[in-house]
Coordinates of C-alpha atoms and ligand atoms in Angstrom, one line a residue:
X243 CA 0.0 0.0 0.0
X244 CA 1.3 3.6 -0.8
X245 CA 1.9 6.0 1.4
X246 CA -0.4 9.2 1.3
X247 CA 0.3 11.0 4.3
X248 CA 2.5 14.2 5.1
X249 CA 5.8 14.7 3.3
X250 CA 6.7 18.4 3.4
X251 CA 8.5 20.3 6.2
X252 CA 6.7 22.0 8.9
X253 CA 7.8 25.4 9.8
X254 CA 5.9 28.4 11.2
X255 CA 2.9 26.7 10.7
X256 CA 3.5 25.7 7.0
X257 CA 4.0 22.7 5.2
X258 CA 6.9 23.4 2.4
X259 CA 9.2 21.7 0.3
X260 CA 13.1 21.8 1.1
X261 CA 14.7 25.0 0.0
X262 CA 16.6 23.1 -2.9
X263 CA 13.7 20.7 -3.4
X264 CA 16.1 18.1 -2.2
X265 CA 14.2 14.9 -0.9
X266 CA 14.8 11.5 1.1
X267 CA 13.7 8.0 -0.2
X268 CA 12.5 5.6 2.7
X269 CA 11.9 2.1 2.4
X270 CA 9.9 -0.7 4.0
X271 CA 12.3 -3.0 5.9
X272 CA 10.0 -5.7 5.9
X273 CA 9.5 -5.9 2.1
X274 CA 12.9 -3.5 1.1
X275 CA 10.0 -1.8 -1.5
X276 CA 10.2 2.2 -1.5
X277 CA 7.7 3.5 0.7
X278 CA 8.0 7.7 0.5
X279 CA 9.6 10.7 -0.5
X280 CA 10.1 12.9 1.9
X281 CA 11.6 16.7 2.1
X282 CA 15.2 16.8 3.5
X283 CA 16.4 20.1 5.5
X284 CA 18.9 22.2 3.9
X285 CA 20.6 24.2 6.6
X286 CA 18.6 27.4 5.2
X287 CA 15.9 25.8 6.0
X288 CA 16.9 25.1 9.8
X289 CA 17.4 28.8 10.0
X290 CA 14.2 29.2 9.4
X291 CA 12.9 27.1 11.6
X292 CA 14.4 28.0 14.5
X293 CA 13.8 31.6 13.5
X294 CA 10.1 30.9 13.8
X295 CA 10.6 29.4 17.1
X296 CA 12.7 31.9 18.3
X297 CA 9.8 34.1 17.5
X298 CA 7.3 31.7 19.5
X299 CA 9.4 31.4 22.2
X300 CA 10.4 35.2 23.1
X301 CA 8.6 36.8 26.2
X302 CA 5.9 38.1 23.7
X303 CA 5.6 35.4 21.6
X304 CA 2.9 32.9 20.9
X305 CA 3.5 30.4 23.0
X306 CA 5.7 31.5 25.9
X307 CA 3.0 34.6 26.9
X308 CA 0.6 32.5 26.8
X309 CA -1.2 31.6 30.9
X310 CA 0.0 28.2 31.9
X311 CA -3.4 26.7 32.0
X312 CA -4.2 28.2 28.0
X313 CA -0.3 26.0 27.6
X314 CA -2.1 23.2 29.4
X315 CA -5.2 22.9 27.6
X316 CA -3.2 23.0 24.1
X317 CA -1.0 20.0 25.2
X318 CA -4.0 18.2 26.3
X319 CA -5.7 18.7 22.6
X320 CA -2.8 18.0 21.4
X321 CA -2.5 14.6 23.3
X322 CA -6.2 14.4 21.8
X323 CA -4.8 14.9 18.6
X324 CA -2.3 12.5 18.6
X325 CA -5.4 9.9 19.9
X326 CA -7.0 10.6 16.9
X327 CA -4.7 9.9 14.4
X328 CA -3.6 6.6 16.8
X329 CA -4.3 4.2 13.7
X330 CA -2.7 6.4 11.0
X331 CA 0.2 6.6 12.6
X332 CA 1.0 2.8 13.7
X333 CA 0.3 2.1 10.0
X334 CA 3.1 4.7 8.7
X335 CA 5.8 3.5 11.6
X336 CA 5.3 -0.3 11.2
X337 CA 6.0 0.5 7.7
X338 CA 8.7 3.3 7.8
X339 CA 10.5 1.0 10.6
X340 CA 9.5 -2.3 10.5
X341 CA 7.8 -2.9 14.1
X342 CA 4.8 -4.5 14.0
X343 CA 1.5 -2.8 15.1
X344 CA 1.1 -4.0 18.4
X345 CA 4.3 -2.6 19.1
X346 CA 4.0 1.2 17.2
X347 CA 0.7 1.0 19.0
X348 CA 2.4 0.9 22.4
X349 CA 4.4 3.7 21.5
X350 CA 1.1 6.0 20.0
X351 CA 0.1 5.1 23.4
X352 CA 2.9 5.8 25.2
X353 CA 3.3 9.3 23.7
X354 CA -0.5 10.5 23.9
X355 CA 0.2 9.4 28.1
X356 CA 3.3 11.5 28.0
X357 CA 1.5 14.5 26.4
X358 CA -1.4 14.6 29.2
X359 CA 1.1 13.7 32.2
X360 CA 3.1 16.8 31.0
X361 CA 0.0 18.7 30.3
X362 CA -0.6 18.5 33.8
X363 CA 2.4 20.2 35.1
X364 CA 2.3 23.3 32.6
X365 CA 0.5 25.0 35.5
X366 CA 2.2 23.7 38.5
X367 CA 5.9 24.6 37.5
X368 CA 6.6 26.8 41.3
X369 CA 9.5 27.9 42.3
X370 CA 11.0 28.8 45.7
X371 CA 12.0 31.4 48.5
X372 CA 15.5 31.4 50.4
X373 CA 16.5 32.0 53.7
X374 CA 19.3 34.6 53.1
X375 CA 20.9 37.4 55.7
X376 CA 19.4 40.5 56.0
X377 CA 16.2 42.4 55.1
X378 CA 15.9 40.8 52.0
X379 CA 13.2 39.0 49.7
X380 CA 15.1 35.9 47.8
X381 CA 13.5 34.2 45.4
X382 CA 14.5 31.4 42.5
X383 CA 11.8 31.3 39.7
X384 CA 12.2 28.5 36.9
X385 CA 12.0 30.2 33.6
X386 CA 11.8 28.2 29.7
X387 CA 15.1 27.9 27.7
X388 CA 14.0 29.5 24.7
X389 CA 14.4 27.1 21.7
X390 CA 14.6 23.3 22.1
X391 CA 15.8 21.4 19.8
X392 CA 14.5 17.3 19.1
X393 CA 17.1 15.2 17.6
X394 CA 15.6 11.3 17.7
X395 CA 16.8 7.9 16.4
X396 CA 15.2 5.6 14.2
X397 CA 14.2 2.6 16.4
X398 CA 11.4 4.5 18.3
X399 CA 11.0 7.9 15.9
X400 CA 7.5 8.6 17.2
X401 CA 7.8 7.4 20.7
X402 CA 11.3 9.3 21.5
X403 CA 10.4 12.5 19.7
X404 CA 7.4 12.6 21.7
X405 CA 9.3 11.8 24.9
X406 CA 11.4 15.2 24.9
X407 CA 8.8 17.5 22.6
X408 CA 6.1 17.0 25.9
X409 CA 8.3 18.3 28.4
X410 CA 9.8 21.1 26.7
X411 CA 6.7 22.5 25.3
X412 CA 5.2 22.2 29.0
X413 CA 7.6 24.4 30.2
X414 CA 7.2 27.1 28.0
X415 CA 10.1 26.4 25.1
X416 CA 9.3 25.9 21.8
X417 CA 11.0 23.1 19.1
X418 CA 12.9 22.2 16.2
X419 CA 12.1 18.2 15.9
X420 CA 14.6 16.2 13.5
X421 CA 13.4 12.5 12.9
X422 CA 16.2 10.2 11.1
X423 CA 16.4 10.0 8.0
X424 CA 15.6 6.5 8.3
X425 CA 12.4 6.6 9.6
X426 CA 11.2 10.4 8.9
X427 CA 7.3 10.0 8.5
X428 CA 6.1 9.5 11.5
X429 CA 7.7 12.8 13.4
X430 CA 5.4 14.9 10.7
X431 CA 2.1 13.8 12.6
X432 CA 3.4 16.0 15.4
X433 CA 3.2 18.8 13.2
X434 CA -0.3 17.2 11.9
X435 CA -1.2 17.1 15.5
X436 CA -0.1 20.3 16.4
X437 CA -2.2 22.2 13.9
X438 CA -5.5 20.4 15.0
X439 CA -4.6 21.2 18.2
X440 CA -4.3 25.1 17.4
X441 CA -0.9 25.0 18.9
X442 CA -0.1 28.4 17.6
X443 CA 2.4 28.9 14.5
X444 CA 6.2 28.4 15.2
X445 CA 5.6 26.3 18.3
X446 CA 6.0 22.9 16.4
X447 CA 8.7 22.6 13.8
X448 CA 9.6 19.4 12.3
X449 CA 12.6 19.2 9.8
X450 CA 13.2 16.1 8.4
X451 CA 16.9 16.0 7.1
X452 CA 20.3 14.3 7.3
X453 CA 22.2 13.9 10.8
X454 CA 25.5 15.5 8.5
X455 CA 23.0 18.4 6.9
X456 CA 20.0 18.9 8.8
X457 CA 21.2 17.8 12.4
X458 CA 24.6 19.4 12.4
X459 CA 23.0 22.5 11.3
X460 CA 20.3 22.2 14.2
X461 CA 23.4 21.6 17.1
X462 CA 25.5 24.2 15.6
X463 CA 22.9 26.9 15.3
X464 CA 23.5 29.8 17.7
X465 CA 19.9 30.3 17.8
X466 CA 19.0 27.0 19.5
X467 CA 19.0 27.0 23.2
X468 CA 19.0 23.1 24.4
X469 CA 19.8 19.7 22.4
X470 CA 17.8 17.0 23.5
X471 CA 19.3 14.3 21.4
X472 CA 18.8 10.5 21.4
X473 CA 21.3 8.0 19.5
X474 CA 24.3 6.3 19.7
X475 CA 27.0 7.4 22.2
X476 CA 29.7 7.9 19.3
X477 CA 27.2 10.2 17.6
X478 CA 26.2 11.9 20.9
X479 CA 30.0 12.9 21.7
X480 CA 29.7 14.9 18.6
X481 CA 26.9 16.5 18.8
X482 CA 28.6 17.2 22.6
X483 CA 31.1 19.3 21.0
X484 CA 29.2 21.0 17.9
X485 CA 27.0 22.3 20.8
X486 CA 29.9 23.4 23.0
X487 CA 31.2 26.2 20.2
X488 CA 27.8 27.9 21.7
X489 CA 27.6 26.8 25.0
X490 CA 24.7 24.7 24.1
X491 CA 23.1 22.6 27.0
X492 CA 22.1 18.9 25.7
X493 CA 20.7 16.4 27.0
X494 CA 22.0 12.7 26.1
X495 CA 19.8 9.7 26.0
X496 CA 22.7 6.7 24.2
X497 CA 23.0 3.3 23.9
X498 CA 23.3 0.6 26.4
X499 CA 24.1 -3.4 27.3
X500 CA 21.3 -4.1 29.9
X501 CA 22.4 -7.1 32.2
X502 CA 19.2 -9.2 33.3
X503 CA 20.7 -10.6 35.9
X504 CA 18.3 -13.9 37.0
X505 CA 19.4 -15.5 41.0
X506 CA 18.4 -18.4 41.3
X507 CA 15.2 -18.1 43.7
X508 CA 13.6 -16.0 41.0
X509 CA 10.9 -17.6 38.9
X510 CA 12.2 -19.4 36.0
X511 CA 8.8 -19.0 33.7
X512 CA 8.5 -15.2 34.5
X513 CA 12.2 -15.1 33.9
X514 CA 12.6 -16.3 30.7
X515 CA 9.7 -14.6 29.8
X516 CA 11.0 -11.3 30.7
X517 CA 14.3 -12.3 29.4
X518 CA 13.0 -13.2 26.0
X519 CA 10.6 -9.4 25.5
X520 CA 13.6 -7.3 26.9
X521 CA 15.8 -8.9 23.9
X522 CA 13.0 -9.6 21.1
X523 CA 10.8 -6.6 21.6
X524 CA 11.5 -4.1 18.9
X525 CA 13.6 -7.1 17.0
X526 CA 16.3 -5.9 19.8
X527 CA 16.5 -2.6 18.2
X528 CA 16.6 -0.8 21.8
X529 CA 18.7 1.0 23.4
X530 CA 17.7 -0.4 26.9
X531 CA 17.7 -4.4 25.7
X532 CA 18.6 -6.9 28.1
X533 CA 21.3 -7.9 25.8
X534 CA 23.2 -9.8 28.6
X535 CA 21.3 -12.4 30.4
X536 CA 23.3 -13.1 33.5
X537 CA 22.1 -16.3 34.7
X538 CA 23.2 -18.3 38.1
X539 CA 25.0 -21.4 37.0
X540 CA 22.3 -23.8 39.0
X541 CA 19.5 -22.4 37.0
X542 CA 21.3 -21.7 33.6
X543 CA 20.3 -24.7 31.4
X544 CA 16.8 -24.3 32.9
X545 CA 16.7 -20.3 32.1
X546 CA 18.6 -21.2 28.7
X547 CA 16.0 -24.4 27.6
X548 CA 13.1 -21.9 28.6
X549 CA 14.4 -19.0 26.6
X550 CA 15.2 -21.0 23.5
X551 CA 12.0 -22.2 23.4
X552 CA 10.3 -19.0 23.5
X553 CA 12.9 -17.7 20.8
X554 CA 12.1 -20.2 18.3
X555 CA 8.3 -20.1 18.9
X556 CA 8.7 -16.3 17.7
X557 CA 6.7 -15.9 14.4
X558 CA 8.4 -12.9 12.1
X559 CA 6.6 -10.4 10.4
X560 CA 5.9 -7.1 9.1
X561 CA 4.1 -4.4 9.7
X562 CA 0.9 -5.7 8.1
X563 CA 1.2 -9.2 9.4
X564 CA -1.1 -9.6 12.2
X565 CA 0.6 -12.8 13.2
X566 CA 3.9 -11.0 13.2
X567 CA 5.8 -11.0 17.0
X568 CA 9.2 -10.0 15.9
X569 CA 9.8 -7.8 12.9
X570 CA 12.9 -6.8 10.5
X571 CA 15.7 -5.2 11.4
X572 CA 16.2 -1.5 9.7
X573 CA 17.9 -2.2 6.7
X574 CA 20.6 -4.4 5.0
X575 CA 23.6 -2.6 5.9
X576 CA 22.2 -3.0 10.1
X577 CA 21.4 -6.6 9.6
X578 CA 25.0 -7.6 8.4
X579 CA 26.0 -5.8 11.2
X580 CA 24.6 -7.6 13.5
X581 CA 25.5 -10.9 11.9
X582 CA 28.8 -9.9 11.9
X583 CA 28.5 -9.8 15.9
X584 CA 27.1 -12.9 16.0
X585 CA 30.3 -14.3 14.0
X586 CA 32.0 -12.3 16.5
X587 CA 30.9 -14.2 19.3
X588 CA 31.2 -17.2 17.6
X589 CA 34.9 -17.1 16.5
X590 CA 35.5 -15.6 20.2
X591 CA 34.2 -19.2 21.6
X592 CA 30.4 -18.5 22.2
X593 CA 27.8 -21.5 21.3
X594 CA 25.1 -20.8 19.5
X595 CA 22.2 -22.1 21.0
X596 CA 19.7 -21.0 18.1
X597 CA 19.3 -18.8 15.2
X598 CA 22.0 -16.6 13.8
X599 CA 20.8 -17.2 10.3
X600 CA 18.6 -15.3 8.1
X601 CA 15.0 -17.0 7.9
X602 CA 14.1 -19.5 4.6
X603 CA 10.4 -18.7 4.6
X604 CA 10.5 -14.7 4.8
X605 CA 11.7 -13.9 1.2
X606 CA 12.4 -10.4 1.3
X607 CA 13.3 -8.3 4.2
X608 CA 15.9 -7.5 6.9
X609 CA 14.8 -10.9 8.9
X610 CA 17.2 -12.3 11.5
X611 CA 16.1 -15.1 13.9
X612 CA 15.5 -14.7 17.1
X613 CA 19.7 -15.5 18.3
X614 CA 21.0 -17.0 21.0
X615 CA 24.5 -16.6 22.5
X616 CA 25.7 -19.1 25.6
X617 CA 29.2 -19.5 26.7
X618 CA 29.6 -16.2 26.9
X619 CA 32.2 -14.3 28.9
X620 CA 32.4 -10.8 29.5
X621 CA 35.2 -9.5 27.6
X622 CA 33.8 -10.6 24.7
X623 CA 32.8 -8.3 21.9
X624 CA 29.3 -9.9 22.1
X625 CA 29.1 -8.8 26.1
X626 CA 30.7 -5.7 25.6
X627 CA 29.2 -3.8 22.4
X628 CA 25.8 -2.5 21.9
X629 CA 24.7 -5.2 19.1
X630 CA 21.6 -3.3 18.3
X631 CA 19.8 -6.4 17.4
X632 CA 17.8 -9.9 18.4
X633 CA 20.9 -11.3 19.8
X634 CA 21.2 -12.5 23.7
X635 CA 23.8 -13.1 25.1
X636 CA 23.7 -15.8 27.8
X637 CA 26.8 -15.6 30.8
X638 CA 27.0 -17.4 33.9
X639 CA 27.8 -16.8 37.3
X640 CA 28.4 -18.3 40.4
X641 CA 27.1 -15.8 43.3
X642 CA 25.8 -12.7 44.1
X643 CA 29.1 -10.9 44.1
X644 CA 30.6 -12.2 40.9
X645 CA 26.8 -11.3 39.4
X646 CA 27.1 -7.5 40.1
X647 CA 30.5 -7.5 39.6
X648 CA 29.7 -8.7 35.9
X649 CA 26.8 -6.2 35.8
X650 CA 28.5 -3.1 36.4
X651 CA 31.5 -4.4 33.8
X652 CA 30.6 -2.3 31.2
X653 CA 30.8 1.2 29.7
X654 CA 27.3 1.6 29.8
X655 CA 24.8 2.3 32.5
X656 CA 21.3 2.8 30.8
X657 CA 18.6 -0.1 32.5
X658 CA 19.5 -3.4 34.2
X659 CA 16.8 -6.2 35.4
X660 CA 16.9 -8.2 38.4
X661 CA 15.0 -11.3 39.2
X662 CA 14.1 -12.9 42.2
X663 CA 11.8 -13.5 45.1
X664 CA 14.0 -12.7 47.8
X665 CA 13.7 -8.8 49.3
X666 CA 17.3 -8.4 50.3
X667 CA 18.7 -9.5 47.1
X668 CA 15.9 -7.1 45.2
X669 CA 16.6 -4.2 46.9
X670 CA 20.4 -5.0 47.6
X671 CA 20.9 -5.4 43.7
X672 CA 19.3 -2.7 42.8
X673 CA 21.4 -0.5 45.0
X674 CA 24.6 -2.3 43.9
X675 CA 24.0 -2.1 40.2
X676 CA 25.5 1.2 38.4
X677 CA 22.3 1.9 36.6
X678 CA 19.9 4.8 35.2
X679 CA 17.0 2.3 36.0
X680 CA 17.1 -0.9 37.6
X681 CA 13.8 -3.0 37.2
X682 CA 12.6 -6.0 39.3
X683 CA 10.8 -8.7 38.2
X684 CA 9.5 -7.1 34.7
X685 CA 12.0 -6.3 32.2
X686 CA 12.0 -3.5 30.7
X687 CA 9.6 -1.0 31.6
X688 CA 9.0 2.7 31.6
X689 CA 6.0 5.3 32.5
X690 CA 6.3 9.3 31.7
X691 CA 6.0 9.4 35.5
X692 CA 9.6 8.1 35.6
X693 CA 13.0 9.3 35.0
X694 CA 14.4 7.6 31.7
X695 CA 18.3 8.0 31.2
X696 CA 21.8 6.5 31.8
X697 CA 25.0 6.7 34.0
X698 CA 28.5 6.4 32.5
X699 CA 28.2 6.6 28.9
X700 CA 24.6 5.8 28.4
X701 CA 24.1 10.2 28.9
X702 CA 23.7 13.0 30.5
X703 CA 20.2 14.0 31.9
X704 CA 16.9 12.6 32.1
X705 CA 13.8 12.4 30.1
X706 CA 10.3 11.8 31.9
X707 CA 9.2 12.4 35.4
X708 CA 9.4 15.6 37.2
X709 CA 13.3 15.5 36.4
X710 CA 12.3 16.6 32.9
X711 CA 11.0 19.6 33.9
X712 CA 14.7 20.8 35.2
X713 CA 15.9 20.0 31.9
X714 CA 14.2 21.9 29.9
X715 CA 13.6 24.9 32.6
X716 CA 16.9 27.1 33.9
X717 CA 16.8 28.8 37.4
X718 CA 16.9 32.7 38.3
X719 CA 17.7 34.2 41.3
X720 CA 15.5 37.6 42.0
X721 CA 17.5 39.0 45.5
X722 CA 15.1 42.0 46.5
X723 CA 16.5 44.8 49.1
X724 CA 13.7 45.7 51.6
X725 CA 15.8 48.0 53.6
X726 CA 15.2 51.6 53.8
Ligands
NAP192 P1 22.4 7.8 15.6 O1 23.1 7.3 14.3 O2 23.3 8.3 16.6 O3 21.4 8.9 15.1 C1 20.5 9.5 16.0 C2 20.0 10.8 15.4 O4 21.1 11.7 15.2 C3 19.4 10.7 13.9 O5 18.3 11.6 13.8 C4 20.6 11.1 13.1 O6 20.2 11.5 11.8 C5 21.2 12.2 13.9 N1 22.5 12.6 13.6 C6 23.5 11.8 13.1 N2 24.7 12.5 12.9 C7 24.4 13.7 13.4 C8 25.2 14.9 13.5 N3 26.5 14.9 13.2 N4 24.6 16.0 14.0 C9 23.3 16.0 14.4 N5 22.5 14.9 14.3 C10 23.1 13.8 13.8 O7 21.5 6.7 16.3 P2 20.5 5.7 15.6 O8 21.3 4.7 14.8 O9 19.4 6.5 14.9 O10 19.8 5.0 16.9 C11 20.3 4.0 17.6 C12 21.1 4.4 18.8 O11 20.3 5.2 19.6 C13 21.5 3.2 19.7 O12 22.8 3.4 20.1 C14 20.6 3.3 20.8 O13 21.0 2.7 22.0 C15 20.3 4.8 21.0 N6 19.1 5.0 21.7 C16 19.1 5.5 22.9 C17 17.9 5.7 23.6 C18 17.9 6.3 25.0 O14 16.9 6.7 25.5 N7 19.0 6.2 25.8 C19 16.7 5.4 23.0 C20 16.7 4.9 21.7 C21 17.9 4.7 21.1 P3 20.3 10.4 10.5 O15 19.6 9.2 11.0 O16 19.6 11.1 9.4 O17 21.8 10.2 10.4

């Protein structure tokens, strides 16, 4: 089926082509047929873009004069908006990305959640008094950045780009949204949204483009006030420095290598089960995959008979197949990625316990099976890169101590799992383990009410929860005199 839906660049409240006329071709991973044509940013047209939300965004623009609760109401239509269009857009992601519905419906869901919790604060953001010396009034008000800007990956484009855009626009900023280039469709419904909603012009700006083009024009623009950017951590530390020439503040969601670290009390069947979604979900596409199953040596070849099962009763598909539980990875040049990885492990001295192989029955398509990975150690490039795929890769351990010892082994820190049924190991764990997120017993799992984000070098920041709101807010101090 053809896709009909937006294609232009949203700016000021105006769909229009690319300055040039220059265009991106997507494609559908699950059939590798073209799918759309989409306007790519030139960096003329990121100036005007953040021009018009620099306009928005000034103390008598559109949105940032605006009374909280007017702000409020439009995020809630907004979120309304976004409810509407619900089918519409899991159609366009499963095709621009490959996840099957039940999945891009999650995220729809997800994001139209996110826009109500965050419509909710717009009228509660306080601020504070201070006890200082003196006849003095002291006061610390939070005020909006100015213009935010919304660079998002290609494994969740709506979801993510929802994630940031809530927040910001709650507290008063206004946005320049790049999707990748990958996956660009989806981000326009925000600007489809927006205009439905009445969000006034400028507000919502949405600039598909290049990362090298329309991104590095975005983080380089002296005009832009704060990078929320989501990706991989080798793209992140430059997009670190582009935005230091202006003193830009960012904030960094990147990758990960989860450890699911299953004790042996825990219980095997919810185990495995959480094992097998927080590595097949997405077709392991995720930045917070439990790509490392730690497993207690006198439950391993339980855990690893369990999860193999489950792996091979996965049925592949695409985004139109109903049946489908696991779908294709982004595109040709990703999937021989990830097999290289699983040769990796291989040649390194891991067994494969199933999969690794391309499916027979899918024809075309970037299918990989569901892949399994035991007699892994550690140090091996398996257990210590992000793979960015369905591949799980199994290690053993002998106690508690060797277990979080393995755990925190890594240069990431973005989610880990822990399961058991023991309270002192639960809670002992999850103080132990050098992670953004630790989650007990249900791998993975997220809410807008929660902080989302990474130590070490899975970023900088947080997305979601209240914590959100400091990002994209700064602080003023107003010291008053009342003497005399
Ligand atoms: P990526 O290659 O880093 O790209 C992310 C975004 O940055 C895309 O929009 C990309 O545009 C853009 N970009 C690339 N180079 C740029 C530059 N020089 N200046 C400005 N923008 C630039 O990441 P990806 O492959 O799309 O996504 C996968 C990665 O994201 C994984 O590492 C995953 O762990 C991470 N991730 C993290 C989280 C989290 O919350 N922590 C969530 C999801 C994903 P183009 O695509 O057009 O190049």
């Amino acid at each position: 089926m053809g896709y009909d839906g937006p294609t232009e660049l949203y700016i000021d409240g105006e769909w229009t082509s690319a300055t040039d006329g220059q265009t991106i071709e997507t494609a559908d991973p699950a059939t590798e047929e073209p799918y759309a044509t989409v306007a790519s940013a030139t960096a003329e047209d990121v100036d005007r873009a953040v021009d018009a939300a620099d306009a928005a965004a000034a103390r008598d623009g559109a949105w940032r004069s605006l009374d909280p609760s007017e702000r409020a109401a439009h995020l809630h239509a907004m979120a309304d908006a976004i409810d509407d269009l619900s089918d519409e857009i899991v159609l366009v992601e499963s095709h621009d990305n490959g996840k099957t519905p039940f999945e891009a419906g999650l995220d729809v869901d997800m994001v139209v959640d996110t826009f109500r919790y965050y419509a909710g604060w717009a009228d509660k953001l306080t601020g504070q008094t201070v006890p200082v010396p003196g006849d003095r009034l002291d006061y610390v008000q939070q005020e909006p950045l100015g213009v935010t800007a919304h660079i998002a990956p290609w494994n969740y484009p709506f979801q993510l780009a929802g994630r940031s855009l809530a927040p910001a626009l709650a507290c008063g900023n206004t946005a320049v949204l790049k999707p990748s280039s990958q996956t660009p469709l989806s981000a326009l419904y925000y600007a489809e949204a927006a205009e439905r909603a009445g969000i006034p012009d400028g507000v919502v700006n949405v600039v598909p483009g290049t990362g090298s083009e329309a991104g590095d024009a975005i983080v380089g623009h002296p005009g832009v006030d704060h990078v929320a950017f989501t990706g991989s951590t080798d793209v992140g530390k430059g997009i670190m420095s582009r935005a230091a020439e202006n003193v830009t503040g960012v904030t960094m969601e990147l990758g990960g290598k989860g450890p699911n670290v299953i004790f042996p009390d825990a219980d095997l069947d919810d185990a495995a089960a959480g094992a097998h979604y927080g590595i097949f979900m997405n077709a392991g596409q995720m930045c917070w995959a439990g790509s490392r199953l730690l497993v207690h040596e006198d439950v391993h070849d339980a855990v690893v008979e369990r999860v193999v099962e489950r792996a091979e009763a996965t049925t592949l598909g695409s985004g139109i197949d109903d049946d489908g539980r696991m779908g294709p990875l982004i595109s040709e040049s990703h999937l021989e990625d990830v097999e290289a990885y699983v040769q990796a492990g291989l040649d390194e001295g891991a067994t494969l316990a199933t999969g690794g192989s391309r499916p027979d029955d899918r024809g075309d398509g970037y299918f990989l099976e569901p892949t399994v990975l035991t007699d892994v150690t550690n140090d091996m490039t398996v257990a210590r890169e992000e793979i960015f795929g369905p591949v799980l890769s199994v290690i053993s351990f002998a106690d508690y101590e060797e277990a979080i010892e393995i755990a925190n082994d890594s240069p990431y820190g973005l989610m880990a799992g822990v399961w058991t049924t023991d309270l002192e190991t639960a809670h002992g764990a999850a103080a132990d383990l050098d992670y953004g997120m630790v989650s007990v017993n249900e791998y993975p799992v997220t809410f807008p009410q929660t902080p989302f984000g990474g130590f070490k070098q899975s970023g900088i920041g947080r997305e979601q929860g209240t914590e959100a709101l400091a990002e994209y807010t700064q602080a003023k101090n107003v010291n008053v005199n009342l003497e005399g």
